[in-house]
PDB file of C-alpha atoms in Angstrom:
ATOM      1  CA  UNK A 307       0.029  -0.002  -0.009  1.00  0.00           C
ATOM      2  CA  UNK A 308       2.961   2.255   0.572  1.00  0.00           C
ATOM      3  CA  UNK A 309       3.709   2.061  -3.167  1.00  0.00           C
ATOM      4  CA  UNK A 310       0.145   2.963  -4.023  1.00  0.00           C
ATOM      5  CA  UNK A 311       0.153   5.958  -1.719  1.00  0.00           C
ATOM      6  CA  UNK A 312       3.468   7.258  -2.910  1.00  0.00           C
ATOM      7  CA  UNK A 313       2.692   6.709  -6.575  1.00  0.00           C
ATOM      8  CA  UNK A 314      -0.689   8.428  -6.152  1.00  0.00           C
ATOM      9  CA  UNK A 315       0.984  11.395  -4.557  1.00  0.00           C
ATOM     10  CA  UNK A 316       3.548  11.445  -7.409  1.00  0.00           C
ATOM     11  CA  UNK A 317       0.950  11.081 -10.125  1.00  0.00           C
ATOM     12  CA  UNK A 318      -1.101  13.925  -8.641  1.00  0.00           C
ATOM     13  CA  UNK A 319       1.863  16.254  -8.564  1.00  0.00           C
ATOM     14  CA  UNK A 320       3.078  15.304 -12.045  1.00  0.00           C
ATOM     15  CA  UNK A 321      -0.439  15.670 -13.584  1.00  0.00           C
ATOM     16  CA  UNK A 322      -0.819  19.061 -11.949  1.00  0.00           C
ATOM     17  CA  UNK A 323       2.645  20.059 -13.250  1.00  0.00           C
ATOM     18  CA  UNK A 324       1.823  18.948 -16.741  1.00  0.00           C
ATOM     19  CA  UNK A 325      -1.356  21.034 -16.779  1.00  0.00           C
ATOM     20  CA  UNK A 326       0.328  24.172 -15.425  1.00  0.00           C
ATOM     21  CA  UNK A 327       3.811  23.993 -17.059  1.00  0.00           C
ATOM     22  CA  UNK A 328       2.720  23.799 -20.670  1.00  0.00           C
ATOM     23  CA  UNK A 329       1.014  26.578 -22.502  1.00  0.00           C
ATOM     24  CA  UNK A 330      -2.604  25.761 -23.288  1.00  0.00           C
ATOM     25  CA  UNK A 331      -2.351  27.465 -26.712  1.00  0.00           C
ATOM     26  CA  UNK A 332       0.659  25.362 -27.758  1.00  0.00           C
ATOM     27  CA  UNK A 333      -0.886  21.887 -27.225  1.00  0.00           C
ATOM     28  CA  UNK A 334      -3.668  20.285 -29.219  1.00  0.00           C
ATOM     29  CA  UNK A 335      -7.204  20.051 -27.855  1.00  0.00           C
ATOM     30  CA  UNK A 336      -7.067  16.250 -27.754  1.00  0.00           C
ATOM     31  CA  UNK A 337      -3.860  16.320 -25.569  1.00  0.00           C
ATOM     32  CA  UNK A 338      -5.371  19.002 -23.351  1.00  0.00           C
ATOM     33  CA  UNK A 339      -8.491  16.835 -22.823  1.00  0.00           C
ATOM     34  CA  UNK A 340      -6.336  13.853 -22.064  1.00  0.00           C
ATOM     35  CA  UNK A 341      -4.230  15.793 -19.504  1.00  0.00           C
ATOM     36  CA  UNK A 342      -7.383  17.172 -17.832  1.00  0.00           C
ATOM     37  CA  UNK A 343      -8.998  13.772 -17.818  1.00  0.00           C
ATOM     38  CA  UNK A 344      -5.826  12.142 -16.341  1.00  0.00           C
ATOM     39  CA  UNK A 345      -5.640  14.784 -13.644  1.00  0.00           C
ATOM     40  CA  UNK A 346      -9.255  14.563 -12.734  1.00  0.00           C
ATOM     41  CA  UNK A 347      -9.087  10.777 -12.572  1.00  0.00           C
ATOM     42  CA  UNK A 348      -6.102  10.742 -10.237  1.00  0.00           C
ATOM     43  CA  UNK A 349      -7.650  13.477  -8.140  1.00  0.00           C
ATOM     44  CA  UNK A 350     -10.950  11.604  -7.869  1.00  0.00           C
ATOM     45  CA  UNK A 351      -9.394   8.241  -7.131  1.00  0.00           C
ATOM     46  CA  UNK A 352      -7.195   9.669  -4.376  1.00  0.00           C
ATOM     47  CA  UNK A 353      -9.990  11.791  -2.828  1.00  0.00           C
ATOM     48  CA  UNK A 354     -12.312   8.802  -2.794  1.00  0.00           C
ATOM     49  CA  UNK A 355      -9.664   6.745  -0.939  1.00  0.00           C
ATOM     50  CA  UNK A 356      -9.284   9.412   1.688  1.00  0.00           C
ATOM     51  CA  UNK A 357     -13.051  10.097   1.890  1.00  0.00           C
ATOM     52  CA  UNK A 358     -13.935   6.437   2.477  1.00  0.00           C
ATOM     53  CA  UNK A 359     -11.390   6.329   5.193  1.00  0.00           C
ATOM     54  CA  UNK A 360     -13.176   9.220   6.871  1.00  0.00           C
ATOM     55  CA  UNK A 361     -16.462   7.441   6.346  1.00  0.00           C
ATOM     56  CA  UNK A 362     -15.121   4.333   7.968  1.00  0.00           C
ATOM     57  CA  UNK A 363     -14.101   6.389  10.964  1.00  0.00           C
ATOM     58  CA  UNK A 364     -17.474   8.109  11.165  1.00  0.00           C
ATOM     59  CA  UNK A 365     -19.314   4.740  10.961  1.00  0.00           C
ATOM     60  CA  UNK A 366     -17.113   3.383  13.720  1.00  0.00           C
ATOM     61  CA  UNK A 367     -18.015   6.343  15.962  1.00  0.00           C
ATOM     62  CA  UNK A 368     -21.672   5.903  15.210  1.00  0.00           C
ATOM     63  CA  UNK A 369     -21.572   2.226  16.120  1.00  0.00           C
ATOM     64  CA  UNK A 370     -19.804   3.090  19.314  1.00  0.00           C
ATOM     65  CA  UNK A 371     -22.443   5.681  20.253  1.00  0.00           C
ATOM     66  CA  UNK A 372     -25.292   3.328  19.319  1.00  0.00           C
ATOM     67  CA  UNK A 373     -23.894   0.517  21.610  1.00  0.00           C
ATOM     68  CA  UNK A 374     -23.226   2.797  24.502  1.00  0.00           C
ATOM     69  CA  UNK A 375     -26.700   4.398  24.366  1.00  0.00           C
ATOM     70  CA  UNK A 376     -28.387   1.004  24.214  1.00  0.00           C
ATOM     71  CA  UNK A 377     -29.117  -1.120  27.310  1.00  0.00           C
ATOM     72  CA  UNK A 378     -26.454  -3.672  26.362  1.00  0.00           C
ATOM     73  CA  UNK A 379     -25.676  -4.423  29.981  1.00  0.00           C
ATOM     74  CA  UNK A 380     -29.176  -6.062  30.319  1.00  0.00           C
ATOM     75  CA  UNK A 381     -28.382  -8.693  27.722  1.00  0.00           C
ATOM     76  CA  UNK A 382     -27.058 -12.211  28.255  1.00  0.00           C
ATOM     77  CA  UNK A 383     -23.558 -12.896  29.316  1.00  0.00           C
ATOM     78  CA  UNK A 384     -22.371 -14.005  25.837  1.00  0.00           C
ATOM     79  CA  UNK A 385     -23.956 -10.978  24.164  1.00  0.00           C
ATOM     80  CA  UNK A 386     -22.390  -8.616  26.705  1.00  0.00           C
ATOM     81  CA  UNK A 387     -18.986 -10.179  26.093  1.00  0.00           C
ATOM     82  CA  UNK A 388     -19.410  -9.750  22.292  1.00  0.00           C
ATOM     83  CA  UNK A 389     -20.624  -6.163  22.596  1.00  0.00           C
ATOM     84  CA  UNK A 390     -17.700  -5.323  24.964  1.00  0.00           C
ATOM     85  CA  UNK A 391     -15.357  -6.647  22.334  1.00  0.00           C
ATOM     86  CA  UNK A 392     -17.039  -4.595  19.689  1.00  0.00           C
ATOM     87  CA  UNK A 393     -16.896  -1.461  21.943  1.00  0.00           C
ATOM     88  CA  UNK A 394     -13.153  -1.907  22.429  1.00  0.00           C
ATOM     89  CA  UNK A 395     -12.785  -2.218  18.674  1.00  0.00           C
ATOM     90  CA  UNK A 396     -14.776   0.956  17.901  1.00  0.00           C
ATOM     91  CA  UNK A 397     -13.320   3.024  20.779  1.00  0.00           C
ATOM     92  CA  UNK A 398     -10.497   4.793  19.013  1.00  0.00           C
ATOM     93  CA  UNK A 399     -10.152   6.373  15.625  1.00  0.00           C
ATOM     94  CA  UNK A 400     -10.583   3.983  12.750  1.00  0.00           C
ATOM     95  CA  UNK A 401      -9.050   5.695   9.690  1.00  0.00           C
ATOM     96  CA  UNK A 402      -7.259   3.591   7.161  1.00  0.00           C
ATOM     97  CA  UNK A 403      -3.675   3.667   8.324  1.00  0.00           C
ATOM     98  CA  UNK A 404      -0.556   1.857   7.183  1.00  0.00           C
ATOM     99  CA  UNK A 405       2.818   1.015   8.735  1.00  0.00           C
ATOM    100  CA  UNK A 406       1.589   1.415  12.318  1.00  0.00           C
ATOM    101  CA  UNK A 407       0.175   4.884  11.783  1.00  0.00           C
ATOM    102  CA  UNK A 408       2.880   6.398   9.625  1.00  0.00           C
ATOM    103  CA  UNK A 409       0.348   7.003   6.825  1.00  0.00           C
ATOM    104  CA  UNK A 410      -3.184   7.852   8.073  1.00  0.00           C
ATOM    105  CA  UNK A 411      -5.589   8.508   5.191  1.00  0.00           C
ATOM    106  CA  UNK A 412      -8.088  11.356   5.861  1.00  0.00           C
ATOM    107  CA  UNK A 413      -9.289  14.461   4.303  1.00  0.00           C
ATOM    108  CA  UNK A 414      -6.662  16.460   6.176  1.00  0.00           C
ATOM    109  CA  UNK A 415      -3.968  14.120   4.587  1.00  0.00           C
ATOM    110  CA  UNK A 416      -5.551  14.679   1.110  1.00  0.00           C
ATOM    111  CA  UNK A 417      -5.350  18.473   1.699  1.00  0.00           C
ATOM    112  CA  UNK A 418      -1.719  18.177   2.646  1.00  0.00           C
ATOM    113  CA  UNK A 419      -0.993  16.194  -0.491  1.00  0.00           C
ATOM    114  CA  UNK A 420      -2.645  18.920  -2.549  1.00  0.00           C
ATOM    115  CA  UNK A 421      -0.633  21.673  -0.840  1.00  0.00           C
ATOM    116  CA  UNK A 422       2.586  19.682  -1.281  1.00  0.00           C
ATOM    117  CA  UNK A 423       1.842  19.186  -4.957  1.00  0.00           C
ATOM    118  CA  UNK A 424       1.080  22.845  -5.457  1.00  0.00           C
ATOM    119  CA  UNK A 425       4.411  23.748  -3.722  1.00  0.00           C
ATOM    120  CA  UNK A 426       6.218  21.278  -5.989  1.00  0.00           C
ATOM    121  CA  UNK A 427       4.575  22.814  -9.166  1.00  0.00           C
ATOM    122  CA  UNK A 428       5.523  26.350  -8.038  1.00  0.00           C
ATOM    123  CA  UNK A 429       9.085  25.284  -7.271  1.00  0.00           C
ATOM    124  CA  UNK A 430       9.430  23.625 -10.718  1.00  0.00           C
ATOM    125  CA  UNK A 431       7.922  26.747 -12.454  1.00  0.00           C
ATOM    126  CA  UNK A 432      10.426  29.021 -10.622  1.00  0.00           C
ATOM    127  CA  UNK A 433      13.312  26.790 -11.670  1.00  0.00           C
ATOM    128  CA  UNK A 434      12.208  26.883 -15.242  1.00  0.00           C
ATOM    129  CA  UNK A 435      11.730  30.693 -15.234  1.00  0.00           C
ATOM    130  CA  UNK A 436      15.186  31.296 -13.662  1.00  0.00           C
ATOM    131  CA  UNK A 437      16.960  29.064 -16.210  1.00  0.00           C
TER     132      UNK A 437
END
């Protein structure tokens, strides 16, 4: 998954760079449509991955609230044991994370990737204009 995340970050930055670095008047309409479509595809795929991670966390919090507000302690012993295990599982944040929390997918992470990509594009454009 690390490769997927790193490649998605790189693809996002490179697609954004391609769109901003080249002059729109100098490329054909077909190539421009292709570049825009590639950029929108990468953006949409990456946003959905981060959005579904947030949805997973929200659903986990809702399950936790639903169990704690119910009268689970009035159930049978086996049901209480199972519900306690489920409560422990839904107690903390439940975002998609990889490598023991080094990469935690969320909308905030997506925004940081967008900011980093924009900084990369500005850096590259400054290097080209100085040369």
